[in-house]
Amino acid sequence: MQDAQRPGYFGQYGGRFVSETLLFALDELARKVDEIVKRDAFQTEWRGLLTSYVGRPTPLTETARLARAIDPAGKHLARLFLKREDLCHTGAHKINNAIGQALLAKKMGKRRIIAETGAGQHGVATATACAMFDLPCEVYMGSEDVRRQAPNVGRMKLLGAKVIPVESGSRTLKDAMNEALRDWVTNVDTTYYCIGSAAGPHPYPELVAMLQSVIGEEARAQSLTQTGSLPDGAVACVGGGSNAIGLFRGFSSDASVALYGVEAAGHGIASGQHAATLTAGRVGVLHGSKSYVLCDEGGQIQEAHSISAGLDYPGVGPEHAHLKDSGRARYLSATDEEALAAARMVARTEGILPALETAHAFARVGAIARELAEARGRPVTLVVCSSGRGDKDLETYLSRLVDS
Ligand SMILES: *Cc1c(COP(=O)(O)O)cnc(C)c1O
């Protein structure tokens, strides 16, 4: 939760490290979040769309075969429940946020929406929401990602969005975000910038967390209904951190629920080629916000690496930085290879092909279950955020997991 004394801060993290022009726009946005998003009328309309259009509430599915697969010694370590964001329209949790922000833009009278995207999932979600609300949509995407994520580029175009390839830097997500911020500075009167994760300058981390907290709210209520009690732990993968913060916020007042985030360790932390910002980063500033970042001693931002484009980002939302320092949440990591193996395990035991991002969370569920069951001296119940489905990753899965 935000610091009550310093709005926009989570402990020492967050804030607004931006130019004068953007400060103005961010002030207006923060005001509109209070005046519009927090009101009953907006909440009713947005939640109505989540039901009738996105397909919420998403189920909480018990996965008994997966629970046995992570427990080869047969010690009855854990009951596992998946919060099924993979069943949302467009295939991941990102639509919860995109619909909320597009609705806010409409109410603010903005006539043009811009967004950044890496893997293309947030671009597709934003293009979808804009098509539904009849808003023109332009999506900045690194040209390297345009090449790697061709099916999502096609999807955005079919939905009527304009995709703008970005040629600067490493031509990936961080460069697309720089370019989107630049566009916003120039066109702030007419344009709404729809950020895709719980990162960026205040009020975005709080706004996105509010819109994604529907995940945790539902998961908490469903746990109580389906098991009669709260889970012992909640687990999610962490890129910018939006699906994880959405799940965690449902349990933020429940001290008995342990929170775990799993970052991408790429080729391994020691290789230097990873995206494990909280595990191996330093405190710094990226995209207008103070948090952990992957940078050298001089503060120069380093390239991230992950097999999963949605986790391939050298920053992380400021609330996670604070949850790490305070010890309320713990952050682990999983390598590319571990994520691939976990995706195969989930597909074969449960008939669910997870997104590569989500597979990182699954890769650590066994270790988390063992540790927590030992600490509590009994079998535990874990809720895992199944943040998205793996259709978009088919090409990677086919080349890495299926013998031709
Ligand atoms: C984008 C994405 C993520 C990572 O983003 P967060 O903001 O950390 O949630 C995770 N899973 C899926 C399926 C995604 O599309």
Coordinates of C-alpha atoms and ligand atoms in Angstrom, one line a residue:
M1 CA 0.0 0.0 0.0
Q2 CA 1.0 3.6 -0.6
D3 CA 2.7 5.6 2.2
A4 CA -0.1 7.5 3.9
Q5 CA 2.2 10.5 4.5
R6 CA 3.7 10.5 1.0
P7 CA 1.3 9.6 -1.7
G8 CA 3.0 7.9 -4.6
Y9 CA 5.7 6.3 -2.4
F10 CA 6.0 2.8 -1.1
G11 CA 8.6 3.2 1.6
Q12 CA 11.5 5.0 -0.1
Y13 CA 10.4 3.7 -3.6
G14 CA 8.2 5.2 -6.3
G15 CA 7.7 8.9 -6.8
R16 CA 7.9 10.9 -10.0
F17 CA 11.3 11.4 -11.6
V18 CA 10.1 13.2 -14.8
S19 CA 10.2 16.5 -16.6
E20 CA 8.1 19.5 -15.7
T21 CA 5.6 18.9 -18.5
L22 CA 5.0 15.3 -17.4
L23 CA 4.6 16.4 -13.7
F24 CA 1.6 18.4 -14.8
A25 CA 0.1 15.5 -16.7
L26 CA 0.7 13.1 -13.8
D27 CA -0.9 15.5 -11.4
E28 CA -4.0 15.6 -13.5
L29 CA -4.0 11.9 -13.8
A30 CA -3.7 11.4 -10.1
R31 CA -6.6 13.8 -9.5
K32 CA -8.7 11.9 -12.0
V33 CA -7.9 8.6 -10.4
D34 CA -9.3 10.0 -7.1
E35 CA -12.3 11.7 -8.8
I36 CA -13.3 9.0 -11.2
V37 CA -11.7 5.5 -10.6
K38 CA -12.4 5.4 -6.9
R39 CA -16.1 6.3 -7.3
D40 CA -18.9 3.8 -7.3
A41 CA -20.1 4.7 -10.8
F42 CA -16.8 3.8 -12.4
Q43 CA -16.3 0.7 -10.3
T44 CA -19.8 -0.6 -11.3
E45 CA -19.2 0.1 -15.0
W46 CA -15.7 -1.4 -15.0
R47 CA -16.6 -4.5 -12.9
G48 CA -19.6 -5.0 -15.2
L49 CA -17.3 -5.1 -18.2
L50 CA -15.0 -7.5 -16.4
T51 CA -18.0 -9.8 -16.0
S52 CA -19.7 -9.5 -19.4
Y53 CA -16.6 -9.0 -21.6
V54 CA -13.5 -10.4 -19.9
G55 CA -15.2 -13.4 -18.3
R56 CA -14.7 -12.7 -14.6
P57 CA -14.6 -14.0 -12.0
T58 CA -12.0 -16.4 -13.3
P59 CA -12.1 -19.8 -11.6
L60 CA -9.8 -20.9 -8.8
T61 CA -8.9 -24.4 -10.0
E62 CA -7.5 -27.1 -7.7
T63 CA -4.7 -29.0 -9.5
A64 CA -4.2 -32.3 -7.6
R65 CA -2.0 -34.0 -10.2
L66 CA 0.4 -31.0 -10.3
A67 CA 0.5 -31.1 -6.5
R68 CA 1.7 -34.7 -6.7
A69 CA 4.2 -33.9 -9.5
I70 CA 5.9 -31.3 -7.3
D71 CA 6.1 -33.8 -4.4
P72 CA 8.0 -36.8 -5.8
A73 CA 8.6 -38.2 -2.3
G74 CA 4.8 -38.3 -1.7
K75 CA 4.9 -36.3 1.5
H76 CA 1.5 -34.6 0.9
L77 CA 3.2 -31.2 1.0
A78 CA 0.5 -29.0 -0.5
R79 CA -2.8 -28.4 -2.0
L80 CA -2.4 -26.2 -5.1
F81 CA -5.0 -23.8 -6.5
L82 CA -4.5 -21.9 -9.7
K83 CA -6.1 -18.4 -10.1
R84 CA -7.1 -18.8 -13.8
E85 CA -6.2 -15.4 -15.4
D86 CA -5.3 -17.5 -18.5
L87 CA -9.0 -17.8 -19.0
C88 CA -9.5 -14.0 -19.4
H89 CA -10.4 -12.6 -22.8
T90 CA -7.1 -12.1 -24.7
G91 CA -5.4 -14.8 -22.6
A92 CA -3.9 -13.0 -19.7
H93 CA -4.5 -10.7 -16.7
K94 CA -3.4 -7.6 -18.7
I95 CA -7.0 -6.9 -19.9
N96 CA -8.2 -6.1 -16.4
N97 CA -5.9 -3.1 -16.4
A98 CA -6.3 -2.1 -20.1
I99 CA -10.1 -1.9 -19.8
G100 CA -9.9 0.1 -16.6
Q101 CA -7.5 2.6 -18.1
A102 CA -9.3 2.9 -21.4
L103 CA -12.5 3.6 -19.5
L104 CA -10.7 6.2 -17.5
A105 CA -9.3 7.8 -20.7
K106 CA -12.8 8.0 -22.1
K107 CA -14.2 9.6 -19.0
M108 CA -11.3 12.1 -19.0
G109 CA -12.2 13.1 -22.6
K110 CA -8.9 11.9 -24.1
R111 CA -9.2 11.2 -27.8
R112 CA -6.1 9.1 -28.4
I113 CA -4.5 6.2 -26.5
I114 CA -0.9 5.3 -26.6
A115 CA 0.8 2.3 -25.0
E116 CA 4.1 0.5 -24.9
T117 CA 4.5 -3.3 -25.3
G118 CA 7.2 -5.9 -25.1
A119 CA 5.8 -9.3 -25.9
G120 CA 2.7 -7.6 -27.4
Q121 CA 0.3 -8.8 -24.7
H122 CA -0.3 -5.4 -23.2
G123 CA -0.5 -4.0 -26.8
V124 CA -3.2 -6.6 -27.7
A125 CA -5.1 -5.9 -24.5
T126 CA -5.0 -2.1 -25.1
A127 CA -5.9 -2.5 -28.7
T128 CA -8.8 -4.7 -27.7
A129 CA -10.1 -2.2 -25.1
C130 CA -9.7 0.7 -27.6
A131 CA -11.7 -1.2 -30.3
M132 CA -14.5 -1.8 -27.8
F133 CA -14.5 1.9 -26.7
D134 CA -14.0 3.3 -30.2
L135 CA -10.7 5.0 -29.3
P136 CA -7.7 5.3 -31.7
C137 CA -4.7 3.4 -30.4
E138 CA -1.0 3.6 -31.1
V139 CA 1.4 1.1 -29.7
Y140 CA 5.1 1.6 -29.4
M141 CA 7.1 -1.6 -29.7
G142 CA 10.9 -2.2 -30.1
S143 CA 11.7 -3.4 -33.6
E144 CA 13.4 -6.4 -32.2
D145 CA 10.2 -7.4 -30.4
V146 CA 8.1 -6.6 -33.6
R147 CA 10.3 -9.2 -35.3
R148 CA 10.1 -11.8 -32.4
Q149 CA 6.4 -11.4 -31.7
A150 CA 4.9 -11.3 -35.2
P151 CA 1.6 -12.9 -34.3
N152 CA 0.8 -10.3 -31.7
V153 CA 1.7 -7.5 -34.1
G154 CA -0.8 -9.0 -36.5
R155 CA -3.4 -9.2 -33.8
M156 CA -3.0 -5.5 -32.8
K157 CA -3.3 -4.5 -36.5
L158 CA -6.4 -6.6 -36.9
L159 CA -7.9 -4.8 -33.9
G160 CA -7.3 -1.5 -35.6
A161 CA -4.2 -0.3 -33.7
K162 CA -1.2 1.3 -35.2
V163 CA 2.1 -0.4 -34.3
I164 CA 5.1 1.9 -34.2
P165 CA 8.5 0.1 -34.3
V166 CA 11.2 1.7 -32.1
E167 CA 14.7 1.6 -33.4
S168 CA 16.6 3.1 -30.4
G169 CA 18.7 1.2 -27.8
S170 CA 18.2 -2.5 -27.7
R171 CA 14.9 -2.1 -29.6
T172 CA 13.0 -3.8 -26.8
L173 CA 10.5 -2.9 -24.1
K174 CA 12.5 -0.3 -22.2
D175 CA 13.1 1.6 -25.5
A176 CA 9.4 1.4 -26.4
M177 CA 8.5 2.8 -23.0
N178 CA 11.0 5.7 -23.4
E179 CA 9.4 6.5 -26.8
A180 CA 5.8 6.3 -25.4
L181 CA 6.8 8.8 -22.6
R182 CA 8.3 11.1 -25.2
D183 CA 5.1 11.0 -27.3
W184 CA 3.0 11.7 -24.1
V185 CA 5.1 14.8 -23.3
T186 CA 4.4 16.2 -26.7
N187 CA 0.7 15.3 -27.0
V188 CA -0.4 15.3 -23.4
D189 CA -3.6 17.4 -24.0
T190 CA -5.2 14.9 -26.3
T191 CA -3.5 11.7 -25.3
Y192 CA -3.8 9.1 -22.6
Y193 CA -0.8 6.9 -21.9
C194 CA -1.9 3.4 -20.9
I195 CA 1.0 1.8 -19.0
G196 CA 0.9 -2.0 -18.9
S197 CA 2.5 -2.9 -15.5
A198 CA 2.6 -1.6 -12.0
A199 CA 5.7 0.5 -12.8
G200 CA 6.4 4.0 -14.1
P201 CA 5.8 7.3 -12.2
H202 CA 3.1 8.0 -9.7
P203 CA 0.1 7.4 -10.0
Y204 CA 0.6 4.5 -12.4
P205 CA 1.9 1.9 -9.9
E206 CA -1.1 2.6 -7.6
L207 CA -3.6 2.8 -10.5
V208 CA -2.5 -0.5 -12.1
A209 CA -2.3 -2.3 -8.7
M210 CA -5.9 -1.1 -7.9
L211 CA -7.1 -2.4 -11.3
Q212 CA -5.3 -5.8 -10.9
S213 CA -6.2 -6.3 -7.3
V214 CA -9.5 -7.9 -8.6
I215 CA -7.2 -11.0 -8.9
G216 CA -6.4 -11.2 -5.2
E217 CA -9.9 -10.1 -4.1
E218 CA -11.5 -13.0 -6.0
A219 CA -8.8 -15.5 -5.0
R220 CA -9.2 -14.7 -1.3
A221 CA -13.0 -15.0 -1.4
Q222 CA -12.8 -18.2 -3.5
S223 CA -10.2 -19.7 -1.1
L224 CA -12.6 -19.2 1.8
T225 CA -15.5 -20.6 -0.1
Q226 CA -13.7 -23.6 -1.6
T227 CA -11.4 -24.6 1.3
G228 CA -12.9 -22.9 4.3
S229 CA -9.7 -21.0 5.1
L230 CA -7.1 -18.6 3.7
P231 CA -4.2 -20.1 1.8
D232 CA -0.8 -20.4 3.5
G233 CA 1.0 -18.8 0.5
A234 CA 0.4 -16.9 -2.7
V235 CA 2.8 -17.2 -5.6
A236 CA 3.2 -15.2 -8.8
C237 CA 5.7 -14.4 -11.5
V238 CA 7.2 -10.9 -11.5
G239 CA 8.0 -8.8 -14.6
G240 CA 7.0 -5.3 -14.0
G241 CA 4.9 -6.8 -11.2
S242 CA 1.3 -6.3 -12.0
N243 CA -0.2 -9.8 -11.8
A244 CA 1.9 -10.4 -8.6
I245 CA 0.8 -7.1 -6.9
G246 CA -2.8 -7.8 -8.0
L247 CA -2.7 -11.2 -6.2
F248 CA -0.7 -10.0 -3.2
R249 CA -3.1 -7.1 -2.5
G250 CA -5.9 -9.5 -1.8
F251 CA -3.9 -10.9 1.1
S252 CA -2.0 -7.8 2.3
S253 CA -3.9 -7.6 5.6
D254 CA -3.6 -11.4 6.2
A255 CA -0.3 -11.8 8.0
S256 CA -0.6 -15.6 7.9
V257 CA -0.4 -15.6 4.1
A258 CA 3.2 -15.8 2.9
L259 CA 3.8 -13.9 -0.4
Y260 CA 6.3 -15.1 -3.1
G261 CA 7.3 -13.5 -6.3
V262 CA 9.4 -15.3 -8.9
E263 CA 11.6 -13.4 -11.3
A264 CA 13.3 -14.5 -14.5
A265 CA 16.9 -15.8 -13.9
G266 CA 17.5 -16.2 -17.7
H267 CA 20.7 -18.1 -18.3
G268 CA 21.4 -18.0 -14.5
I269 CA 22.0 -15.1 -12.1
A270 CA 25.8 -15.6 -12.3
S271 CA 25.8 -15.3 -16.1
G272 CA 24.7 -11.7 -15.8
Q273 CA 22.1 -12.5 -18.5
H274 CA 18.8 -12.4 -16.6
A275 CA 15.9 -10.2 -15.6
A276 CA 16.0 -10.8 -11.8
T277 CA 15.8 -7.1 -10.8
L278 CA 14.9 -7.7 -7.1
T279 CA 17.2 -10.6 -6.7
A280 CA 20.3 -9.0 -8.3
G281 CA 19.6 -5.3 -9.1
R282 CA 20.5 -2.1 -7.4
V283 CA 18.3 0.8 -6.2
G284 CA 18.0 3.3 -9.1
V285 CA 15.6 5.2 -11.3
L286 CA 14.0 3.9 -14.5
H287 CA 11.0 5.3 -16.3
G288 CA 10.2 7.9 -13.8
S289 CA 10.2 5.8 -10.7
K290 CA 12.7 4.8 -8.0
S291 CA 13.0 1.1 -7.5
Y292 CA 15.4 -1.8 -8.0
V293 CA 16.9 -1.8 -11.5
L294 CA 19.5 -3.7 -13.4
C295 CA 22.3 -1.2 -13.8
D296 CA 26.0 -0.9 -13.5
E297 CA 27.8 1.0 -10.6
G298 CA 27.4 4.3 -12.5
G299 CA 23.6 3.8 -12.8
Q300 CA 23.7 2.9 -16.5
I301 CA 20.7 0.6 -17.3
Q302 CA 21.8 -2.9 -18.4
E303 CA 20.1 -5.2 -20.8
A304 CA 17.7 -7.8 -19.3
H305 CA 17.5 -11.3 -20.7
S306 CA 14.7 -13.8 -20.4
I307 CA 13.2 -16.5 -22.7
S308 CA 9.9 -14.9 -21.7
A309 CA 9.4 -11.5 -23.4
G310 CA 6.9 -10.5 -20.7
L311 CA 9.5 -10.7 -18.0
D312 CA 12.4 -9.3 -20.1
Y313 CA 12.5 -5.9 -18.4
P314 CA 15.4 -4.3 -16.3
G315 CA 13.0 -2.6 -13.8
V316 CA 10.3 -3.6 -11.4
G317 CA 7.3 -1.8 -9.8
P318 CA 8.2 0.2 -6.7
E319 CA 5.7 -1.6 -4.4
H320 CA 7.6 -4.8 -4.9
A321 CA 10.9 -3.1 -3.9
H322 CA 9.3 -2.0 -0.7
L323 CA 7.7 -5.5 0.0
K324 CA 11.1 -7.0 -0.5
D325 CA 12.9 -4.6 1.9
S326 CA 10.2 -4.9 4.5
G327 CA 10.3 -8.7 4.3
R328 CA 6.5 -9.0 3.7
A329 CA 7.1 -10.7 0.3
R330 CA 10.0 -12.9 -0.7
Y331 CA 11.5 -13.0 -4.2
L332 CA 13.0 -16.0 -5.9
S333 CA 14.0 -16.7 -9.5
A334 CA 13.8 -19.4 -12.1
T335 CA 16.0 -19.9 -15.2
D336 CA 14.9 -20.2 -18.8
E337 CA 15.4 -24.0 -18.6
E338 CA 13.5 -24.3 -15.3
A339 CA 10.6 -22.4 -16.8
L340 CA 10.5 -24.6 -19.9
A341 CA 10.5 -27.8 -17.8
A342 CA 7.8 -26.4 -15.5
A343 CA 5.6 -25.5 -18.6
R344 CA 5.9 -29.1 -19.8
M345 CA 5.0 -30.4 -16.3
V346 CA 1.9 -28.2 -16.0
A347 CA 0.7 -29.1 -19.6
R348 CA 1.1 -32.8 -19.0
T349 CA -0.3 -33.1 -15.5
E350 CA -3.2 -30.6 -15.8
G351 CA -3.9 -30.0 -19.5
I352 CA -3.1 -26.3 -19.1
L353 CA -0.4 -24.8 -21.3
P354 CA 0.9 -21.8 -19.4
A355 CA 2.5 -18.7 -20.7
L356 CA 6.3 -18.7 -20.4
E357 CA 6.0 -15.9 -17.9
T358 CA 3.7 -18.0 -15.7
A359 CA 5.9 -21.0 -16.1
H360 CA 8.6 -19.2 -13.9
A361 CA 6.1 -19.2 -11.0
F362 CA 5.4 -22.9 -11.5
A363 CA 9.1 -23.7 -11.5
R364 CA 9.4 -22.6 -7.9
V365 CA 6.2 -23.9 -6.5
G366 CA 7.8 -27.2 -5.4
A367 CA 10.5 -25.5 -3.4
I368 CA 8.0 -23.0 -1.8
A369 CA 5.7 -25.9 -0.8
R370 CA 8.5 -27.8 0.8
E371 CA 9.8 -24.8 2.7
L372 CA 6.4 -23.6 3.9
A373 CA 5.2 -27.1 4.9
E374 CA 8.3 -27.6 6.9
A375 CA 8.0 -24.2 8.6
R376 CA 4.4 -24.8 9.5
G377 CA 4.8 -28.5 10.3
R378 CA 1.8 -29.6 8.2
P379 CA 0.6 -29.7 4.6
V380 CA 0.0 -26.2 3.2
T381 CA -2.3 -24.6 0.7
L382 CA -0.9 -22.4 -2.1
V383 CA -2.6 -20.2 -4.6
V384 CA -0.6 -19.6 -7.8
C385 CA -1.5 -16.9 -10.2
S386 CA -1.8 -18.5 -13.6
S387 CA -1.2 -15.2 -15.3
G388 CA -1.7 -16.2 -18.9
R389 CA -2.0 -19.0 -21.4
G390 CA 0.8 -20.3 -23.6
D391 CA -0.6 -20.0 -27.1
K392 CA 1.6 -17.0 -27.8
D393 CA 4.7 -19.0 -26.9
L394 CA 3.9 -22.0 -29.1
E395 CA 6.9 -21.3 -31.4
T396 CA 9.3 -21.4 -28.4
Y397 CA 7.7 -24.4 -26.9
L398 CA 7.8 -26.3 -30.3
S399 CA 11.4 -25.5 -30.9
R400 CA 12.5 -26.3 -27.3
L401 CA 10.2 -29.0 -26.0
V402 CA 8.9 -31.0 -28.9
D403 CA 11.0 -33.5 -30.8
S404 CA 10.4 -33.0 -34.5
Ligands
LIG1 C1 3.0 -9.4 -19.2 C2 2.9 -10.7 -18.5 C3 3.5 -11.0 -17.3 C4 4.4 -10.0 -16.6 O1 3.9 -8.8 -16.3 P1 3.5 -8.4 -14.8 O2 3.2 -6.9 -14.9 O3 4.8 -8.7 -13.9 O4 2.4 -9.2 -14.4 C5 3.2 -12.2 -16.7 N1 2.4 -13.1 -17.2 C6 1.8 -12.9 -18.4 C7 1.0 -13.9 -19.0 C8 2.0 -11.7 -19.1 O5 1.4 -11.5 -20.3

